[in-house]
mmCIF file of C-alpha atoms in Angstrom:
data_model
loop_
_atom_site.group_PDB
_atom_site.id
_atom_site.type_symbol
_atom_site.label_atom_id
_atom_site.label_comp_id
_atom_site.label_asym_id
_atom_site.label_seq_id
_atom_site.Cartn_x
_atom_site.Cartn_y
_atom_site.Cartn_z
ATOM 1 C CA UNK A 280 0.000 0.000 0.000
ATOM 2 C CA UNK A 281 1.340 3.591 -0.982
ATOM 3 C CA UNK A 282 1.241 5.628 2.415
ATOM 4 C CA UNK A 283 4.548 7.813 1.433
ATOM 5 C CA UNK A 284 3.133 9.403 -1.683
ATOM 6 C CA UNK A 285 0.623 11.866 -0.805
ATOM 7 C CA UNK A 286 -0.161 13.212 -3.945
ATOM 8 C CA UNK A 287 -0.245 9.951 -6.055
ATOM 9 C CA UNK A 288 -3.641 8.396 -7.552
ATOM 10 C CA UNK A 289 -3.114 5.246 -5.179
ATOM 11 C CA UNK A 290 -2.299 7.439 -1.585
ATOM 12 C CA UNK A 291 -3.285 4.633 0.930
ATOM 13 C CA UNK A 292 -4.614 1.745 -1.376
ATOM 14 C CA UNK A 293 -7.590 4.029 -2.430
ATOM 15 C CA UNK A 294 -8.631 5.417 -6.309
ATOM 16 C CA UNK A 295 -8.386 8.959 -5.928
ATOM 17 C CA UNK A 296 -9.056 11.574 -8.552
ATOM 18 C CA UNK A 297 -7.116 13.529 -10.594
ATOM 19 C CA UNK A 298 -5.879 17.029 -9.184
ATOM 20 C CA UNK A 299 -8.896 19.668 -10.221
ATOM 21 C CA UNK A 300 -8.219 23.178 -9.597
ATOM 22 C CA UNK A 301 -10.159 24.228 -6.744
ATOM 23 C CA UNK A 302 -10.790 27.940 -8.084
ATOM 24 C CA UNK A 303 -14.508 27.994 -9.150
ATOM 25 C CA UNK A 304 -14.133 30.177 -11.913
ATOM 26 C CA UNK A 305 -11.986 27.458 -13.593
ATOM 27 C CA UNK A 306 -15.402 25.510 -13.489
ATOM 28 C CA UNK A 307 -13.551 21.627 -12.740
ATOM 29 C CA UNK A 308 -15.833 21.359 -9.435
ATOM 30 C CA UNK A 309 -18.758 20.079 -10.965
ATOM 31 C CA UNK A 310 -16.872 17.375 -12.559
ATOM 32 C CA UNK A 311 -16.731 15.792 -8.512
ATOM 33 C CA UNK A 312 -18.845 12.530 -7.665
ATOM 34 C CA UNK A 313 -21.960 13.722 -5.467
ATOM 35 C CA UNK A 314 -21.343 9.963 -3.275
ATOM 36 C CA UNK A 315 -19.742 10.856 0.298
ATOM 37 C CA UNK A 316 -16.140 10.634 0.378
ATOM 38 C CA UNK A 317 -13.036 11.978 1.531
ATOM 39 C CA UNK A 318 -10.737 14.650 -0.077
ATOM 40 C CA UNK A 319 -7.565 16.538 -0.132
ATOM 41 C CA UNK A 320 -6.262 19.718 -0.907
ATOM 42 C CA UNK A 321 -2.874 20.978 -2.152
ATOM 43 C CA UNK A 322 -0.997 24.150 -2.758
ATOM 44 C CA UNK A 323 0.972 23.750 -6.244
ATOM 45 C CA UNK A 324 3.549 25.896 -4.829
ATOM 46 C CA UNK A 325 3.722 24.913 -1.407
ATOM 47 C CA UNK A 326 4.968 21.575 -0.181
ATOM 48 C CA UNK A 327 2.586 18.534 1.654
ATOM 49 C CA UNK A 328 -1.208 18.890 1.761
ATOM 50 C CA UNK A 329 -2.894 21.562 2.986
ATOM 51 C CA UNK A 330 -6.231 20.217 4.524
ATOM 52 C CA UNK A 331 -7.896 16.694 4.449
ATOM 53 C CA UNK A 332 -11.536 16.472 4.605
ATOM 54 C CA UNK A 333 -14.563 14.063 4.862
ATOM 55 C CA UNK A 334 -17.892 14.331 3.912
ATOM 56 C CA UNK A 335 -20.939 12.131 4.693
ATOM 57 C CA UNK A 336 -23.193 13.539 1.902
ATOM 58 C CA UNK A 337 -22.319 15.161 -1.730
ATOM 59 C CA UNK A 338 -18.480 15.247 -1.861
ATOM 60 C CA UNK A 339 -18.878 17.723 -4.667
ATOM 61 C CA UNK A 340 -21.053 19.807 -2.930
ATOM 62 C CA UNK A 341 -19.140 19.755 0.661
ATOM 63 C CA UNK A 342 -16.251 21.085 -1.448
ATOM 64 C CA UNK A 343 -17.688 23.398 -3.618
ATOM 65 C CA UNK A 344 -19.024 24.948 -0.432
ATOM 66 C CA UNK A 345 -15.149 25.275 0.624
ATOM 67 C CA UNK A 346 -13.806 26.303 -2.462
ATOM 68 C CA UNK A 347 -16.601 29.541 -2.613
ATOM 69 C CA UNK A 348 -15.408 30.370 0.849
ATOM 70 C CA UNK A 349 -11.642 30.336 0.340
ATOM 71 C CA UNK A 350 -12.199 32.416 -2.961
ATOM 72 C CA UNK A 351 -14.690 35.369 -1.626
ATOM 73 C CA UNK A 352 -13.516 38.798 -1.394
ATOM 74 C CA UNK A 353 -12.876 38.973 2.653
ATOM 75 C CA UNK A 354 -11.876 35.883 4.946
ATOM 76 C CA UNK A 355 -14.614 33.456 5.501
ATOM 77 C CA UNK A 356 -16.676 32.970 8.656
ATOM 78 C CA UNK A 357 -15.721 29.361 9.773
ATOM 79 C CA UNK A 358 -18.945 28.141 8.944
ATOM 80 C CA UNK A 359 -20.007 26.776 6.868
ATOM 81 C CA UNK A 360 -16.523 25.245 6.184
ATOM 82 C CA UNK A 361 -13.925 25.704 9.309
ATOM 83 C CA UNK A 362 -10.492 24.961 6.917
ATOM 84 C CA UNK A 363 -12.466 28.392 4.972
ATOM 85 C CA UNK A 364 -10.441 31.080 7.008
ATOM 86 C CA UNK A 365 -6.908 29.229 6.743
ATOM 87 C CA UNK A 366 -6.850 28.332 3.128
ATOM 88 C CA UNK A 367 -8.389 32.208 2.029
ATOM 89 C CA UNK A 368 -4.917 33.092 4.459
ATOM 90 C CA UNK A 369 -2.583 31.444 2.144
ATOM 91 C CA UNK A 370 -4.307 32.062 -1.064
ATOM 92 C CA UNK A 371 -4.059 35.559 0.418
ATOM 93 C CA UNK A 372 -0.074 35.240 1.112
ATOM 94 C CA UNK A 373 0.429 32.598 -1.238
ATOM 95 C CA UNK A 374 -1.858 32.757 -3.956
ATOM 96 C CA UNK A 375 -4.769 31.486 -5.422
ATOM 97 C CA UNK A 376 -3.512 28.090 -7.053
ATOM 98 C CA UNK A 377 -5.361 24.989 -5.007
ATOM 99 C CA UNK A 378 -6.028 21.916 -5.888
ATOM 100 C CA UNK A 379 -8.527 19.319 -4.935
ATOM 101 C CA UNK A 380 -8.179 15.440 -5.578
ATOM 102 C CA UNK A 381 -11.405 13.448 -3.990
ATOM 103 C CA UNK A 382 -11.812 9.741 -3.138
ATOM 104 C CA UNK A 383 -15.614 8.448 -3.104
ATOM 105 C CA UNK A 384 -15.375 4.331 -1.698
ATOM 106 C CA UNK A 385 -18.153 2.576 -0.598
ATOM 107 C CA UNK A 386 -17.278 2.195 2.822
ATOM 108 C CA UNK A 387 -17.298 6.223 2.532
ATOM 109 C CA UNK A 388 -21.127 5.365 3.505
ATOM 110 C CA UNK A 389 -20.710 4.474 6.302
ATOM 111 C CA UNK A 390 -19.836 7.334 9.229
ATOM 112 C CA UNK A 391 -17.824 4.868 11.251
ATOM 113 C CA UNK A 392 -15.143 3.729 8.257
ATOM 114 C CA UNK A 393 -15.223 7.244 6.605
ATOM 115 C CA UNK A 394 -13.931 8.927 9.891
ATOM 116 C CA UNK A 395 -11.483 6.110 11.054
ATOM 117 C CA UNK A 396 -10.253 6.460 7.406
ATOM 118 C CA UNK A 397 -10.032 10.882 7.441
ATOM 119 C CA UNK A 398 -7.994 9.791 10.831
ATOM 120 C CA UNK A 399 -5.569 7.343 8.915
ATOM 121 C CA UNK A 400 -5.088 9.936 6.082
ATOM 122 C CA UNK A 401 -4.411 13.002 8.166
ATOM 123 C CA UNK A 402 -1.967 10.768 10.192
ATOM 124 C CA UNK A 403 -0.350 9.257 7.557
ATOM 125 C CA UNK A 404 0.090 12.631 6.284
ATOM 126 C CA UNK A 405 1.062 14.140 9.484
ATOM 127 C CA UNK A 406 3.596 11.419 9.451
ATOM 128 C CA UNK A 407 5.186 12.068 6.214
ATOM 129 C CA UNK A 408 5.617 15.533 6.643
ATOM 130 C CA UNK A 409 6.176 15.915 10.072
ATOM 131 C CA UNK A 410 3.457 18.207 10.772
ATOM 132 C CA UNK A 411 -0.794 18.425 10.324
ATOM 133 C CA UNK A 412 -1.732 19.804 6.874
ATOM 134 C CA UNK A 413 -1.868 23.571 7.267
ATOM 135 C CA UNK A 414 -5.757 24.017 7.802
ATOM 136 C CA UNK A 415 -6.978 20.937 9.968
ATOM 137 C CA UNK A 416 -7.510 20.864 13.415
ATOM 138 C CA UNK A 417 -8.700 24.673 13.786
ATOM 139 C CA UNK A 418 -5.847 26.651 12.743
ATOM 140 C CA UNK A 419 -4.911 29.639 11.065
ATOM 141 C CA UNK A 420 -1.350 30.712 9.481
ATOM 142 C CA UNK A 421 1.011 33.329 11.051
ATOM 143 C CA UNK A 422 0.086 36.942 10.805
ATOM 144 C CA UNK A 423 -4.094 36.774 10.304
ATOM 145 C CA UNK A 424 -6.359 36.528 12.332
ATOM 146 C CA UNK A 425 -9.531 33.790 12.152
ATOM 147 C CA UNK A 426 -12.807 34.484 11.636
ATOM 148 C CA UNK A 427 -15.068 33.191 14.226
ATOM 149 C CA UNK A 428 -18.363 31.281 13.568
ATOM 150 C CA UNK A 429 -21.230 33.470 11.864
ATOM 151 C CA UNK A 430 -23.258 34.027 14.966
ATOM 152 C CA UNK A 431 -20.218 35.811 16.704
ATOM 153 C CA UNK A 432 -19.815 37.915 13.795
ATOM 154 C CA UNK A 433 -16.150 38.692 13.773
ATOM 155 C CA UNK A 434 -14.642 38.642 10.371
ATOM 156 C CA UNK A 435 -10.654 37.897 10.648
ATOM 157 C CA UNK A 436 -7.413 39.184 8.050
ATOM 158 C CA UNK A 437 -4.292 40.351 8.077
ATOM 159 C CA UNK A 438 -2.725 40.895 11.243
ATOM 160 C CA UNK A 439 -1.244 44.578 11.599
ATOM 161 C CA UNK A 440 2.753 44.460 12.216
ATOM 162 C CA UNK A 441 3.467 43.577 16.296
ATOM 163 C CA UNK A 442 -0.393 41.498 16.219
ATOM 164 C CA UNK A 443 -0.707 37.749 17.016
ATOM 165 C CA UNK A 444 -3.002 35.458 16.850
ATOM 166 C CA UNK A 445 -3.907 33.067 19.620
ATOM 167 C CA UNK A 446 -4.911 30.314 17.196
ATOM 168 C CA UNK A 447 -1.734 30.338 15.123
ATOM 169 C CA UNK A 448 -0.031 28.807 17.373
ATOM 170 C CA UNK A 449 2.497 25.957 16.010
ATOM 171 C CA UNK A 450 0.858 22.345 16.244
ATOM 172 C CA UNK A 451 2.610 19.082 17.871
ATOM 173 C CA UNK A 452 4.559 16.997 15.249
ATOM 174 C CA UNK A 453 3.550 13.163 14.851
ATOM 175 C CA UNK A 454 3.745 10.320 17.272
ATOM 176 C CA UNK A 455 6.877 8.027 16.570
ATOM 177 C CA UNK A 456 5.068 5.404 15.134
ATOM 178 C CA UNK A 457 6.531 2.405 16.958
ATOM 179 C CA UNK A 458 4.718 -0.597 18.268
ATOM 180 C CA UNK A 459 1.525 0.293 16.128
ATOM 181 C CA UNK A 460 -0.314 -2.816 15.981
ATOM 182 C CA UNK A 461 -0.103 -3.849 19.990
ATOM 183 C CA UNK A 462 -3.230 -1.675 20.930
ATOM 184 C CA UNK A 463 -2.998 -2.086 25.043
ATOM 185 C CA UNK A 464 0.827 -2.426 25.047
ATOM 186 C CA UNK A 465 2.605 -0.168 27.308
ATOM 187 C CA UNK A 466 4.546 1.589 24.653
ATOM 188 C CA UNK A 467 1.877 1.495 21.774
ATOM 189 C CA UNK A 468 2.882 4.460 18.760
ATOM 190 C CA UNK A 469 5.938 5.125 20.765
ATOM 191 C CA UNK A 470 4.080 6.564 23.704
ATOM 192 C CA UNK A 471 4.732 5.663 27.488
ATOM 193 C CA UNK A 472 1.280 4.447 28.808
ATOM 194 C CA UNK A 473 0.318 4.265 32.298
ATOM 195 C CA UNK A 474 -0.448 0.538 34.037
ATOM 196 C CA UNK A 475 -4.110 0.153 33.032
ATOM 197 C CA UNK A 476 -7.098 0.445 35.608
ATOM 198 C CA UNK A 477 -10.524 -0.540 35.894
ATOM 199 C CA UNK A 478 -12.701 2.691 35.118
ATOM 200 C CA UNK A 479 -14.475 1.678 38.510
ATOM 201 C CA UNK A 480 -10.955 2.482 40.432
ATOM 202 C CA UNK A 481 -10.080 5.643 38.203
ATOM 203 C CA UNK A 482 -9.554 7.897 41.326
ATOM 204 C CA UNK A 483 -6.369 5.414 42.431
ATOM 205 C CA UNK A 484 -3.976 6.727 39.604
ATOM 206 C CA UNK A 485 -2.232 10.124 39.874
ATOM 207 C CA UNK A 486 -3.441 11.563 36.672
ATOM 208 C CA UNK A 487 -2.002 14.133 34.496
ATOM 209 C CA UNK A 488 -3.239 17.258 34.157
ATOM 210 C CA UNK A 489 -3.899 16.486 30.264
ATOM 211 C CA UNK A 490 -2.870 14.221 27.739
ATOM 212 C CA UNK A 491 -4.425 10.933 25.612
ATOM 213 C CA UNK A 492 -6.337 7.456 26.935
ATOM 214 C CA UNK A 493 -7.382 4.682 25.756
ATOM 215 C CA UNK A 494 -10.382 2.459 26.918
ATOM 216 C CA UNK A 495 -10.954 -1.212 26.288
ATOM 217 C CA UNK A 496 -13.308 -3.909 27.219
ATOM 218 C CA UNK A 497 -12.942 -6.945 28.911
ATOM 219 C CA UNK A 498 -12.096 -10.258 26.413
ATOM 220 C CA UNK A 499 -9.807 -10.013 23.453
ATOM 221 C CA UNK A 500 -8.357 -6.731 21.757
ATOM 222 C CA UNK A 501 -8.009 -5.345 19.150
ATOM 223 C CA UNK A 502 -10.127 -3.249 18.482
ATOM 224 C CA UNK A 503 -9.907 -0.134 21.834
ATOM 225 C CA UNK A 504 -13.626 0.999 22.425
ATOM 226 C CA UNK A 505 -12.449 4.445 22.471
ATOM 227 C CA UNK A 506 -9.484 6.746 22.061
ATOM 228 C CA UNK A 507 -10.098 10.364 23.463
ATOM 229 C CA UNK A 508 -7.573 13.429 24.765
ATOM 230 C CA UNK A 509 -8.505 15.672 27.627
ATOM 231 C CA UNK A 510 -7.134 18.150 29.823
ATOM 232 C CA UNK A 511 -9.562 17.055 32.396
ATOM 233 C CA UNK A 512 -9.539 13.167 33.272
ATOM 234 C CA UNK A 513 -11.552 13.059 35.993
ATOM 235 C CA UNK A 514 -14.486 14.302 35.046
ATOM 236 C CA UNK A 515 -13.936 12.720 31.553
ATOM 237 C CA UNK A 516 -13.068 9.164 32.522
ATOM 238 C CA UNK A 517 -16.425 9.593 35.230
ATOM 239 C CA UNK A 518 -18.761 10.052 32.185
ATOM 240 C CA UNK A 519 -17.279 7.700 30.561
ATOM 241 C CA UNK A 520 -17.874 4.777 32.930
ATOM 242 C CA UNK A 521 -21.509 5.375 32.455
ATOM 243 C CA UNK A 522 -20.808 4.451 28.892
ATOM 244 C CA UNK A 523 -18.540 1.688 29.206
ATOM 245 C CA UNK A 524 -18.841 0.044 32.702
ATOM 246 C CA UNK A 525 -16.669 0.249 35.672
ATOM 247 C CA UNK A 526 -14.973 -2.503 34.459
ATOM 248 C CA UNK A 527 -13.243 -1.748 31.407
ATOM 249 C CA UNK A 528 -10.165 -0.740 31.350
ATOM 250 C CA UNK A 529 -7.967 2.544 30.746
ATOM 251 C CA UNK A 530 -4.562 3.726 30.281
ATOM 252 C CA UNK A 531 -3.528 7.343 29.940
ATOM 253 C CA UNK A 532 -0.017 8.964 28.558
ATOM 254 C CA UNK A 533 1.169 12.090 28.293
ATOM 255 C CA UNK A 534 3.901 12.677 25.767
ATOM 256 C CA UNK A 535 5.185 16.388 25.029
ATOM 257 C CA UNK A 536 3.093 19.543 24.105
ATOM 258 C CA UNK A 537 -0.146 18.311 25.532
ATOM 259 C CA UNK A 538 -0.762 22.033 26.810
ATOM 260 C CA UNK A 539 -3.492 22.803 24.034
ATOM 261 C CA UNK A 540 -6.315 21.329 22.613
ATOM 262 C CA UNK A 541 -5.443 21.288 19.250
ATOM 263 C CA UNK A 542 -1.721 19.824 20.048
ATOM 264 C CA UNK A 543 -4.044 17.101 22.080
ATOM 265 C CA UNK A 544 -6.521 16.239 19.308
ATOM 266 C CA UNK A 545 -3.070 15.823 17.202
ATOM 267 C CA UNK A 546 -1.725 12.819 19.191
ATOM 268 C CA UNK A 547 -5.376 11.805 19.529
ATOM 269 C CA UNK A 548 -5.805 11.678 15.309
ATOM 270 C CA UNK A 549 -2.247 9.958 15.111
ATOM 271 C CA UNK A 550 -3.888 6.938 17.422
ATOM 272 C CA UNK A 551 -7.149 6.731 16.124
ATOM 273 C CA UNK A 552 -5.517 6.767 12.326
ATOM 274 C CA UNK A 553 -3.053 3.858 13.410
ATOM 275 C CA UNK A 554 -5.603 1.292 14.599
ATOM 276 C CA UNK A 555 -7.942 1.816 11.882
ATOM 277 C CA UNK A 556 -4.879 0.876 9.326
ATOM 278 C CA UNK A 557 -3.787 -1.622 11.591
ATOM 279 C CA UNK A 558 -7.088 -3.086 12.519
ATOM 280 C CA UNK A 559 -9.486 -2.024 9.811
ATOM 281 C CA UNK A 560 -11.712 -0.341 12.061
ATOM 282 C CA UNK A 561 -12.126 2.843 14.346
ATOM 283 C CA UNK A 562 -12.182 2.071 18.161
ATOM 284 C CA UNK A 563 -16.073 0.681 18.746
ATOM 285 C CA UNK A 564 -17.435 3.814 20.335
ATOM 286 C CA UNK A 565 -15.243 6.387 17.802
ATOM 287 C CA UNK A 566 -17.264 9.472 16.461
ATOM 288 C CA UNK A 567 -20.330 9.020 18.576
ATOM 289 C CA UNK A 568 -21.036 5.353 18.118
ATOM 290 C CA UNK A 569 -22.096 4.384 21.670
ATOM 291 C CA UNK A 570 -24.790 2.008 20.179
ATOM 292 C CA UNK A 571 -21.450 -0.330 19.176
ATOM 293 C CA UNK A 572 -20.546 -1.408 23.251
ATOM 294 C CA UNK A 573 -22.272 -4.035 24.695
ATOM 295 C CA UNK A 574 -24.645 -4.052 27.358
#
């Protein structure tokens, strides 16, 4: 399978399309399947990928909806496309050449594969270039400011000389990939896990302040029921007891630059994208699917 070539027609065993020029006026966007899939955008002048995406309903029309937000005259609001306001920043510094290449497989149906597979892409990706494409996970290049959401009202731009911007904040480079396919081992992806506990005894451990888990059932494993990041595991861990018993079992870690959310979801994306490609499946309970655990 071809996981090093992000740009080739076979990226990670799947048929993708040729590269379409993401500028609407150029007119190549209605050319896109309307089946869900997944897609990815490029920069012809800029290195790696700049955003990976899923949809769960017209893949033509999720990025069509993209592509008329990162051309309009003033940055987008992040809705109704968050990657909107980063990718209108580096047209704006950059210019205005994207690309688009979309994949559209049958298991794209289906929200549990389609999401476990986004996860494998963006890690893969993240892998290969040693950082998150440029406009996932909520971010925004140096010198603009983001728009917020279209209730709040604020439309972002160009930061003035001596200006920052909270949410340009470097991201956490990729997990080291080590161990991938042991899912409850104690150094699975490279990290250093914690002994696991029963969720029933998770006020024993001395937590971390923040960092990743994983929770898994009783009997064999693979697959994890969940994967999840948090800088607060107490109350976290708590809910999810109610979900999957008191006793299944968890295991936390904390590797570097867990300080922010977005550095968090990172790692987070990294594990989830490893078991699905090592397992063929997201963690049971992944993306909302509670109706997967046992009762």
């Amino acid at each position: 399978m071809n996981e090093q070539e992000l740009y080739a027609n076979d990226w990670l065993g799947l048929n993708w399309s040729e590269w379409l020029s993401l500028d609407p006026s150029d007119n190549e966007i209605p050319t896109i399947s309307s089946d869900p899939g997944l897609y990815r955008v490029r920069h012809r002048y800029r290195d790696g990928l700049e955003y990976i995406g899923e949809t769960g309903r017209s893949t033509r029309g999720r990025v069509d909806a993209l592509a008329r937000n990162v051309y309009s005259e003033e940055m987008p609001f992040r809705d109704p496309h968050t990657a909107a306001p980063c990718l209108w920043a580096v047209r704006d510094r950059y210019g205005s050449e994207f690309e688009v290449s979309t994949t559209t497989p049958r298991l794209a149906e289906d929200d549990q594969d389609r999401k476990g597979l986004e996860a494998a892409l963006i890690a893969i990706a993240r892998r290969e270039m040693g950082q998150s494409p440029t406009a996932n996970f909520g971010r925004i290049i140096d010198g603009y400011s983001q728009s917020s959401y279209r209730k709040d009202g604020y439309v972002g731009g160009p930061l003035e000389d001596g200006e920052t911007e909270l949410n340009a904040e470097p991201g956490r480079g990729p997990v080291p990939w080590e161990n991938v396919d042991d899912v409850t081992a104690s150094d699975w992806m490279g990290l250093e896990w914690s002994e696991p506990y029963r969720l029933a005894d998770r006020l024993e451990p001395d937590l971390p302040d923040a960092g990743v888990y994983r929770i898994w059932l009783g009997g064999e494993t693979p697959p994890l029921a969940y994967i999840g990041e948090t800088s607060a595991f107490t109350g976290r861990l708590r809910r999810h007891e109610k979900t999957f018993g008191g006793e299944a079992r968890f295991a936390v870690a904390m590797p570097k630059g867990m300080d922010a959310k977005h550095k968090r979801t990172e790692v987070e994306t990294d594990l989830i994208g490893a078991h699905y490609l090592s397992h063929g499946q997201s963690p049971l309970a992944q993306f909302g699917n509670g109706n997967a655990i046992p009762q």
